[in-house]
Structure formats: C-alpha cells, structure tokens
C-alpha cells in the first residue's frame, strides 16, 4: 500500500501506442493516476472524458494524467480513441 508523503519504488509503466515509461520519468511534474475498473463502461467513460476536457488546465500546471485499469493494452487503446 502506498502511504501519503512516502516515496514509492520506481516501476515500469506500459502505455498505449506501444510505449513504456518509468515512474521516475515524471519526477519533475505532477502525476495524476486515476484508476478505473473497466474500459468503455458508462461511468469510466464519463470520468475519462472529464480528464480529457480538462487536459489543457492540467498541462498548464505541468501535470501528466495516466489512467490505470486491469484491461488489456488493446482494450485500453480502443477506449482511448
């Protein structure tokens, strides 16, 4: 479990678009991780669209947004579009 104000170990992140990153790649910016249970469901779609609509505001704050789910990368790629 991650505790508030405690550092976490660096880990690899698989991204859509055949990309990957490390948590440490985001050290100089804010990182928003939002978790959703399943792509393409009404609630998850609404949540993701709200982040997308506010993306310009988050960008001004040097914030990156990553959505996390247990779906396959292919399903997440489809959900992203």
JSON list of C-alpha atoms in Angstrom, two decimals:
[
{"chain": "A", "resi": 1, "resn": "UNK", "atom": "CA", "xyz": [0.00, 0.00, 0.00]},
{"chain": "A", "resi": 2, "resn": "UNK", "atom": "CA", "xyz": [1.22, 3.49, -0.82]},
{"chain": "A", "resi": 3, "resn": "UNK", "atom": "CA", "xyz": [1.30, 5.83, 2.15]},
{"chain": "A", "resi": 4, "resn": "UNK", "atom": "CA", "xyz": [0.82, 9.58, 1.95]},
{"chain": "A", "resi": 5, "resn": "UNK", "atom": "CA", "xyz": [4.09, 11.54, 1.77]},
{"chain": "A", "resi": 6, "resn": "UNK", "atom": "CA", "xyz": [6.14, 8.36, 1.39]},
{"chain": "A", "resi": 7, "resn": "UNK", "atom": "CA", "xyz": [8.29, 7.57, -1.63]},
{"chain": "A", "resi": 8, "resn": "UNK", "atom": "CA", "xyz": [7.47, 4.56, -3.76]},
{"chain": "A", "resi": 9, "resn": "UNK", "atom": "CA", "xyz": [9.95, 2.40, -5.63]},
{"chain": "A", "resi": 10, "resn": "UNK", "atom": "CA", "xyz": [10.42, 3.14, -9.30]},
{"chain": "A", "resi": 11, "resn": "UNK", "atom": "CA", "xyz": [8.47, 0.88, -11.62]},
{"chain": "A", "resi": 12, "resn": "UNK", "atom": "CA", "xyz": [7.83, 0.41, -15.32]},
{"chain": "A", "resi": 13, "resn": "UNK", "atom": "CA", "xyz": [4.56, 1.56, -16.87]},
{"chain": "A", "resi": 14, "resn": "UNK", "atom": "CA", "xyz": [3.16, 0.07, -20.07]},
{"chain": "A", "resi": 15, "resn": "UNK", "atom": "CA", "xyz": [1.44, 2.77, -22.11]},
{"chain": "A", "resi": 16, "resn": "UNK", "atom": "CA", "xyz": [-0.80, 2.67, -25.13]},
{"chain": "A", "resi": 17, "resn": "UNK", "atom": "CA", "xyz": [0.78, 3.32, -28.51]},
{"chain": "A", "resi": 18, "resn": "UNK", "atom": "CA", "xyz": [3.48, 0.69, -27.92]},
{"chain": "A", "resi": 19, "resn": "UNK", "atom": "CA", "xyz": [5.21, 2.97, -25.42]},
{"chain": "A", "resi": 20, "resn": "UNK", "atom": "CA", "xyz": [6.54, 2.48, -21.94]},
{"chain": "A", "resi": 21, "resn": "UNK", "atom": "CA", "xyz": [7.77, 4.74, -19.18]},
{"chain": "A", "resi": 22, "resn": "UNK", "atom": "CA", "xyz": [9.08, 4.64, -15.66]},
{"chain": "A", "resi": 23, "resn": "UNK", "atom": "CA", "xyz": [7.51, 6.35, -12.71]},
{"chain": "A", "resi": 24, "resn": "UNK", "atom": "CA", "xyz": [10.76, 8.31, -12.36]},
{"chain": "A", "resi": 25, "resn": "UNK", "atom": "CA", "xyz": [10.13, 9.86, -15.79]},
{"chain": "A", "resi": 26, "resn": "UNK", "atom": "CA", "xyz": [7.50, 12.04, -14.10]},
{"chain": "A", "resi": 27, "resn": "UNK", "atom": "CA", "xyz": [9.59, 13.29, -11.16]},
{"chain": "A", "resi": 28, "resn": "UNK", "atom": "CA", "xyz": [9.70, 16.92, -12.30]},
{"chain": "A", "resi": 29, "resn": "UNK", "atom": "CA", "xyz": [5.95, 17.19, -12.89]},
{"chain": "A", "resi": 30, "resn": "UNK", "atom": "CA", "xyz": [2.75, 16.37, -11.13]},
{"chain": "A", "resi": 31, "resn": "UNK", "atom": "CA", "xyz": [1.38, 12.96, -11.96]},
{"chain": "A", "resi": 32, "resn": "UNK", "atom": "CA", "xyz": [-2.31, 12.16, -11.71]},
{"chain": "A", "resi": 33, "resn": "UNK", "atom": "CA", "xyz": [-3.07, 8.46, -11.66]},
{"chain": "A", "resi": 34, "resn": "UNK", "atom": "CA", "xyz": [-6.72, 7.66, -11.96]},
{"chain": "A", "resi": 35, "resn": "UNK", "atom": "CA", "xyz": [-7.97, 4.13, -11.66]},
{"chain": "A", "resi": 36, "resn": "UNK", "atom": "CA", "xyz": [-10.98, 2.72, -13.44]},
{"chain": "A", "resi": 37, "resn": "UNK", "atom": "CA", "xyz": [-12.34, -0.83, -13.27]},
{"chain": "A", "resi": 38, "resn": "UNK", "atom": "CA", "xyz": [-13.26, -1.43, -16.91]},
{"chain": "A", "resi": 39, "resn": "UNK", "atom": "CA", "xyz": [-12.91, 0.46, -20.18]},
{"chain": "A", "resi": 40, "resn": "UNK", "atom": "CA", "xyz": [-15.96, 1.55, -22.17]},
{"chain": "A", "resi": 41, "resn": "UNK", "atom": "CA", "xyz": [-18.41, 1.41, -19.29]},
{"chain": "A", "resi": 42, "resn": "UNK", "atom": "CA", "xyz": [-20.61, 4.50, -18.75]},
{"chain": "A", "resi": 43, "resn": "UNK", "atom": "CA", "xyz": [-19.00, 5.67, -15.51]},
{"chain": "A", "resi": 44, "resn": "UNK", "atom": "CA", "xyz": [-15.44, 5.09, -16.66]},
{"chain": "A", "resi": 45, "resn": "UNK", "atom": "CA", "xyz": [-16.11, 6.81, -19.97]},
{"chain": "A", "resi": 46, "resn": "UNK", "atom": "CA", "xyz": [-17.53, 9.86, -18.17]},
{"chain": "A", "resi": 47, "resn": "UNK", "atom": "CA", "xyz": [-14.54, 10.03, -15.82]},
{"chain": "A", "resi": 48, "resn": "UNK", "atom": "CA", "xyz": [-12.04, 9.73, -18.67]},
{"chain": "A", "resi": 49, "resn": "UNK", "atom": "CA", "xyz": [-13.84, 12.35, -20.77]},
{"chain": "A", "resi": 50, "resn": "UNK", "atom": "CA", "xyz": [-13.75, 14.79, -17.85]},
{"chain": "A", "resi": 51, "resn": "UNK", "atom": "CA", "xyz": [-9.99, 14.37, -17.54]},
{"chain": "A", "resi": 52, "resn": "UNK", "atom": "CA", "xyz": [-9.66, 14.82, -21.30]},
{"chain": "A", "resi": 53, "resn": "UNK", "atom": "CA", "xyz": [-11.77, 18.00, -21.28]},
{"chain": "A", "resi": 54, "resn": "UNK", "atom": "CA", "xyz": [-9.61, 19.47, -18.51]},
{"chain": "A", "resi": 55, "resn": "UNK", "atom": "CA", "xyz": [-6.31, 18.37, -20.03]},
{"chain": "A", "resi": 56, "resn": "UNK", "atom": "CA", "xyz": [-5.31, 21.93, -21.08]},
{"chain": "A", "resi": 57, "resn": "UNK", "atom": "CA", "xyz": [-5.72, 23.12, -17.48]},
{"chain": "A", "resi": 58, "resn": "UNK", "atom": "CA", "xyz": [-3.67, 20.23, -16.12]},
{"chain": "A", "resi": 59, "resn": "UNK", "atom": "CA", "xyz": [-0.99, 20.85, -18.76]},
{"chain": "A", "resi": 60, "resn": "UNK", "atom": "CA", "xyz": [-0.61, 24.45, -17.58]},
{"chain": "A", "resi": 61, "resn": "UNK", "atom": "CA", "xyz": [0.25, 23.03, -14.16]},
{"chain": "A", "resi": 62, "resn": "UNK", "atom": "CA", "xyz": [2.82, 20.61, -15.64]},
{"chain": "A", "resi": 63, "resn": "UNK", "atom": "CA", "xyz": [0.59, 17.69, -14.71]},
{"chain": "A", "resi": 64, "resn": "UNK", "atom": "CA", "xyz": [0.53, 14.39, -16.55]},
{"chain": "A", "resi": 65, "resn": "UNK", "atom": "CA", "xyz": [-2.54, 12.15, -16.46]},
{"chain": "A", "resi": 66, "resn": "UNK", "atom": "CA", "xyz": [-2.42, 8.37, -16.64]},
{"chain": "A", "resi": 67, "resn": "UNK", "atom": "CA", "xyz": [-5.46, 6.12, -16.48]},
{"chain": "A", "resi": 68, "resn": "UNK", "atom": "CA", "xyz": [-4.92, 2.71, -14.93]},
{"chain": "A", "resi": 69, "resn": "UNK", "atom": "CA", "xyz": [-7.04, -0.41, -15.27]},
{"chain": "A", "resi": 70, "resn": "UNK", "atom": "CA", "xyz": [-6.68, -4.15, -15.49]},
{"chain": "A", "resi": 71, "resn": "UNK", "atom": "CA", "xyz": [-7.88, -4.16, -19.11]},
{"chain": "A", "resi": 72, "resn": "UNK", "atom": "CA", "xyz": [-5.54, -5.33, -21.85]},
{"chain": "A", "resi": 73, "resn": "UNK", "atom": "CA", "xyz": [-3.49, -2.69, -23.64]},
{"chain": "A", "resi": 74, "resn": "UNK", "atom": "CA", "xyz": [-5.51, -3.37, -26.80]},
{"chain": "A", "resi": 75, "resn": "UNK", "atom": "CA", "xyz": [-8.77, -2.67, -24.99]},
{"chain": "A", "resi": 76, "resn": "UNK", "atom": "CA", "xyz": [-7.30, 0.48, -23.45]},
{"chain": "A", "resi": 77, "resn": "UNK", "atom": "CA", "xyz": [-6.07, 1.61, -26.87]},
{"chain": "A", "resi": 78, "resn": "UNK", "atom": "CA", "xyz": [-9.62, 1.24, -28.21]},
{"chain": "A", "resi": 79, "resn": "UNK", "atom": "CA", "xyz": [-11.01, 3.05, -25.16]},
{"chain": "A", "resi": 80, "resn": "UNK", "atom": "CA", "xyz": [-8.55, 5.90, -25.66]},
{"chain": "A", "resi": 81, "resn": "UNK", "atom": "CA", "xyz": [-9.96, 6.73, -29.11]}
]
